[in-house]
Short mmCIF file of C-alpha atoms in Angstrom, two decimals:
data_model
loop_
_atom_site.label_atom_id
_atom_site.label_comp_id
_atom_site.label_asym_id
_atom_site.label_seq_id
_atom_site.Cartn_x
_atom_site.Cartn_y
_atom_site.Cartn_z
CA MET A 1 18.03 -23.42 40.63
CA SER A 2 18.18 -27.10 39.71
CA THR A 3 21.31 -28.98 38.64
CA THR A 4 19.93 -29.32 35.10
CA SER A 5 19.42 -25.55 34.82
CA LEU A 6 22.99 -24.87 36.07
CA SER A 7 24.44 -27.30 33.50
CA PHE A 8 22.47 -25.69 30.71
CA LEU A 9 23.60 -22.19 31.81
CA ARG A 10 27.26 -23.25 31.87
CA CYS A 11 26.99 -24.77 28.38
CA ALA A 12 25.34 -21.64 27.05
CA LEU A 13 28.04 -19.37 28.54
CA LEU A 14 30.80 -21.62 27.17
CA ALA A 15 29.27 -21.62 23.68
CA ALA A 16 28.96 -17.83 23.74
CA ALA A 17 32.60 -17.48 24.74
CA VAL A 18 33.81 -19.86 21.99
CA PHE A 19 31.73 -18.26 19.25
CA GLY A 20 33.00 -14.86 20.35
CA MET A 21 36.66 -15.85 19.93
CA PRO A 22 38.32 -14.21 16.88
CA GLY A 23 40.07 -17.47 15.95
CA PHE A 24 36.82 -19.37 15.75
CA GLN A 25 35.25 -16.81 13.42
CA ALA A 26 38.23 -17.02 11.06
CA GLN A 27 37.95 -20.82 10.94
CA ALA A 28 34.24 -20.68 10.27
CA GLN A 29 34.55 -18.53 7.14
CA VAL A 30 33.73 -20.24 3.86
CA THR A 31 36.16 -20.23 0.93
CA PRO A 32 35.55 -17.15 -1.25
CA GLN A 33 33.85 -17.92 -4.51
CA ARG A 34 35.61 -17.33 -7.82
CA PRO A 35 34.67 -14.12 -9.61
CA PRO A 36 31.84 -14.62 -12.09
CA ALA A 37 32.76 -15.30 -15.70
CA PRO A 38 32.56 -12.29 -17.99
CA VAL A 39 29.29 -11.84 -19.79
CA LEU A 40 29.60 -12.32 -23.53
CA PRO A 41 27.96 -9.75 -25.78
CA ALA A 42 24.91 -10.98 -27.66
CA PRO A 43 25.65 -11.81 -31.31
CA ALA A 44 24.32 -9.55 -34.03
CA ALA A 45 20.98 -10.38 -35.59
CA GLY A 46 21.26 -13.39 -37.88
CA VAL A 47 24.71 -14.34 -36.52
CA PRO A 48 24.90 -17.58 -34.49
CA LEU A 49 26.41 -17.58 -31.00
CA ASP A 50 30.06 -18.67 -30.94
CA ALA A 51 29.47 -21.73 -28.76
CA LEU A 52 33.18 -22.53 -28.35
CA THR A 53 34.08 -19.08 -27.03
CA ALA A 54 31.06 -19.14 -24.72
CA ALA A 55 32.00 -22.57 -23.35
CA ALA A 56 35.65 -21.64 -22.77
CA THR A 57 34.57 -18.48 -20.97
CA ASN A 58 32.04 -20.28 -18.80
CA VAL A 59 34.49 -22.94 -17.57
CA GLY A 60 37.08 -20.34 -16.55
CA VAL A 61 39.59 -20.18 -19.42
CA ARG A 62 41.22 -16.73 -19.48
CA ARG A 63 44.80 -16.74 -20.76
CA CYS A 64 44.10 -18.74 -23.93
CA LEU A 65 40.66 -17.22 -24.53
CA PRO A 66 41.83 -14.64 -27.13
CA ALA A 67 43.44 -17.39 -29.23
CA ILE A 68 40.35 -19.59 -28.93
CA THR A 69 38.06 -16.72 -29.87
CA ARG A 70 40.17 -15.70 -32.87
CA LEU A 71 40.16 -19.17 -34.42
CA SER A 72 36.60 -20.04 -33.48
CA SER A 73 35.13 -16.78 -34.81
CA LEU A 74 36.79 -17.41 -38.18
CA THR A 75 35.30 -20.89 -38.29
CA VAL A 76 31.71 -19.98 -37.38
CA SER A 77 31.63 -16.91 -39.66
CA GLY A 78 28.93 -17.41 -42.27
CA SER A 79 27.54 -20.50 -40.53
CA THR A 80 23.91 -21.16 -39.63
CA GLY A 81 24.67 -22.84 -36.30
CA ASN A 82 27.35 -24.47 -34.15
CA ASP A 83 27.73 -26.49 -30.97
CA VAL A 84 30.67 -27.85 -29.04
CA LEU A 85 32.01 -30.63 -26.81
CA VAL A 86 34.73 -29.49 -24.37
CA ASP A 87 37.13 -31.08 -21.89
CA TRP A 88 39.21 -29.13 -19.36
CA ASP A 89 41.05 -29.45 -16.05
CA ARG A 90 38.36 -28.83 -13.43
CA LYS A 91 40.98 -28.14 -10.74
CA ASN A 92 42.90 -25.62 -12.84
CA PRO A 93 40.75 -24.40 -15.77
CA ASP A 94 42.98 -21.45 -16.64
CA GLY A 95 46.30 -23.24 -16.17
CA GLY A 96 45.61 -26.63 -17.76
CA PRO A 97 44.98 -27.73 -21.34
CA PHE A 98 41.61 -27.07 -22.96
CA PHE A 99 40.23 -29.47 -25.59
CA SER A 100 37.22 -28.95 -27.84
CA LEU A 101 35.39 -30.49 -30.78
CA SER A 102 32.84 -28.27 -32.55
CA GLY A 103 30.19 -29.08 -35.12
CA VAL A 104 29.53 -26.21 -37.54
CA GLU A 105 26.64 -26.09 -40.01
CA TYR A 106 26.40 -24.01 -43.17
CA LYS A 107 23.57 -23.76 -45.68
CA ASN A 108 24.86 -26.55 -47.90
CA ALA A 109 27.54 -28.26 -45.82
CA SER A 110 28.86 -29.00 -42.35
CA LEU A 111 32.27 -29.54 -40.78
CA ALA A 112 34.06 -30.47 -37.57
CA PHE A 113 36.48 -28.11 -35.83
CA SER A 114 38.94 -29.44 -33.26
CA LEU A 115 40.92 -27.03 -31.06
CA THR A 116 43.43 -27.59 -28.27
CA ALA A 117 44.88 -24.69 -26.27
CA VAL A 118 47.59 -25.11 -23.63
CA PRO A 119 48.90 -22.14 -21.58
CA ASP A 120 52.68 -22.01 -21.23
CA SER A 121 55.05 -20.63 -18.63
CA THR A 122 55.79 -17.42 -20.57
CA GLY A 123 52.20 -16.20 -20.62
CA GLY A 124 51.45 -17.44 -24.12
CA CYS A 125 49.49 -20.42 -25.43
CA SER A 126 50.30 -23.37 -27.64
CA VAL A 127 47.39 -23.93 -30.02
CA ALA A 128 46.50 -26.77 -32.39
CA ALA A 129 43.37 -26.40 -34.54
CA GLU A 130 41.92 -28.66 -37.23
CA ARG A 131 39.09 -27.86 -39.62
CA ILE A 132 37.71 -31.15 -40.96
CA SER A 133 35.31 -31.30 -43.91
CA VAL A 134 34.28 -33.48 -46.85
CA ALA A 135 34.07 -32.32 -50.48
CA PRO A 136 32.21 -34.21 -53.24
CA PHE A 137 35.22 -34.02 -55.54
CA ALA A 138 38.40 -35.99 -56.14
CA CYS A 139 41.32 -34.89 -53.94
CA ARG A 140 43.51 -34.35 -57.00
CA SER A 141 41.11 -31.79 -58.45
CA ILE A 142 40.95 -29.92 -55.11
CA ALA A 143 44.74 -29.77 -54.94
CA GLN A 144 44.92 -28.41 -58.49
CA GLN A 145 42.30 -25.71 -57.89
CA GLU A 146 43.12 -24.60 -54.32
CA LEU A 147 46.68 -25.63 -53.44
CA GLY A 148 48.79 -24.26 -56.25
CA GLY A 149 52.31 -23.53 -55.02
CA TYR A 150 52.05 -25.90 -52.05
CA GLN A 151 54.62 -28.64 -51.53
CA ALA A 152 53.02 -32.10 -51.52
CA THR A 153 54.20 -35.07 -49.46
CA GLN A 154 52.41 -38.35 -50.10
CA LEU A 155 52.42 -40.40 -46.91
CA LEU A 156 50.13 -43.17 -48.20
CA ALA A 157 48.49 -43.91 -51.52
CA THR A 158 45.37 -42.06 -50.36
CA PHE A 159 46.95 -39.63 -47.87
CA THR A 160 48.75 -36.48 -49.04
CA VAL A 161 49.92 -33.50 -46.96
CA TYR A 162 50.39 -30.03 -48.49
CA VAL A 163 52.40 -27.22 -46.90
CA ASP A 164 53.23 -23.65 -47.89
CA ALA A 165 56.53 -22.12 -46.76
CA ARG A 166 54.78 -18.75 -46.51
CA ASP A 167 52.51 -20.09 -43.77
CA PRO A 168 54.61 -22.04 -41.23
CA GLY A 169 52.65 -24.18 -38.82
CA ALA A 170 49.82 -24.73 -41.30
CA SER A 171 49.09 -27.77 -43.45
CA VAL A 172 46.32 -29.19 -45.60
CA THR A 173 45.79 -32.95 -45.68
CA LEU A 174 43.73 -34.57 -48.43
CA ILE A 175 42.52 -38.14 -47.93
CA ASP A 176 40.86 -39.92 -50.85
CA SER A 177 37.45 -41.18 -49.76
CA PRO A 178 35.60 -41.97 -53.02
CA PRO A 179 33.39 -40.52 -54.26
CA GLY A 180 34.68 -37.54 -52.25
CA CYS A 181 37.71 -36.18 -50.41
CA LEU A 182 38.32 -35.72 -46.68
CA ILE A 183 40.01 -32.36 -46.06
CA ILE A 184 41.88 -31.53 -42.84
CA ARG A 185 43.20 -27.98 -42.54
CA ARG A 186 45.59 -27.88 -39.60
CA HIS A 187 47.21 -24.94 -37.81
CA VAL A 188 49.76 -25.26 -35.00
CA GLU A 189 51.37 -22.33 -33.18
CA TYR A 190 53.56 -22.20 -30.09
CA ASP A 191 53.74 -19.34 -27.59
CA TRP A 192 50.86 -17.43 -29.18
CA LYS A 193 50.21 -14.14 -27.41
CA ASP A 194 47.31 -11.74 -27.74
CA PRO A 195 48.54 -8.85 -29.94
CA ALA A 196 46.44 -6.46 -27.85
CA LEU A 197 48.54 -7.29 -24.76
CA ARG A 198 51.99 -7.02 -26.34
CA ALA A 199 54.15 -4.21 -25.02
CA PRO A 200 54.50 -1.33 -27.49
CA ARG A 201 57.89 -0.91 -29.12
CA ARG A 202 59.92 2.11 -28.08
#
């Protein structure tokens, strides 16, 4: 047998021995993939897909998903379509803050919906949501018709914030933008937890 053949045989035997070592096989394993995102049920006929809930689910948000779904479903109810822009922590999608800006269309109007959800150390989520729309009316007339009983604080000549003691964390801001009014309905809540996961009282 030639020298070349002996060298080749030795290399082959050495490779077989190395590949057969348990330690080598452990090092060669690839990182396990994350479990697939849950499949969302198809919306009912005539009901648009909740794009915000779908996006949050697809990027890996889990803990704050019930809060996102609750607020988003209320916003897209009765709409003809919606789409969303999202930002999230790619390294830690379920542990970092989640930001979104949705566009929602109705038959005769449209609005923007901004939502931020941040998981906290107690298992809850801090949530800030804003529903932004424009009405073809003066802000004063809107306040008179829709915000009776609210306390008004005028921050600027054209910028007034209304709050209701019965609904802490919520506010309505009216900004004069002739010939219409810019309306920002804001809701902030800390340590929100899914009611379905709360321990039953004994």
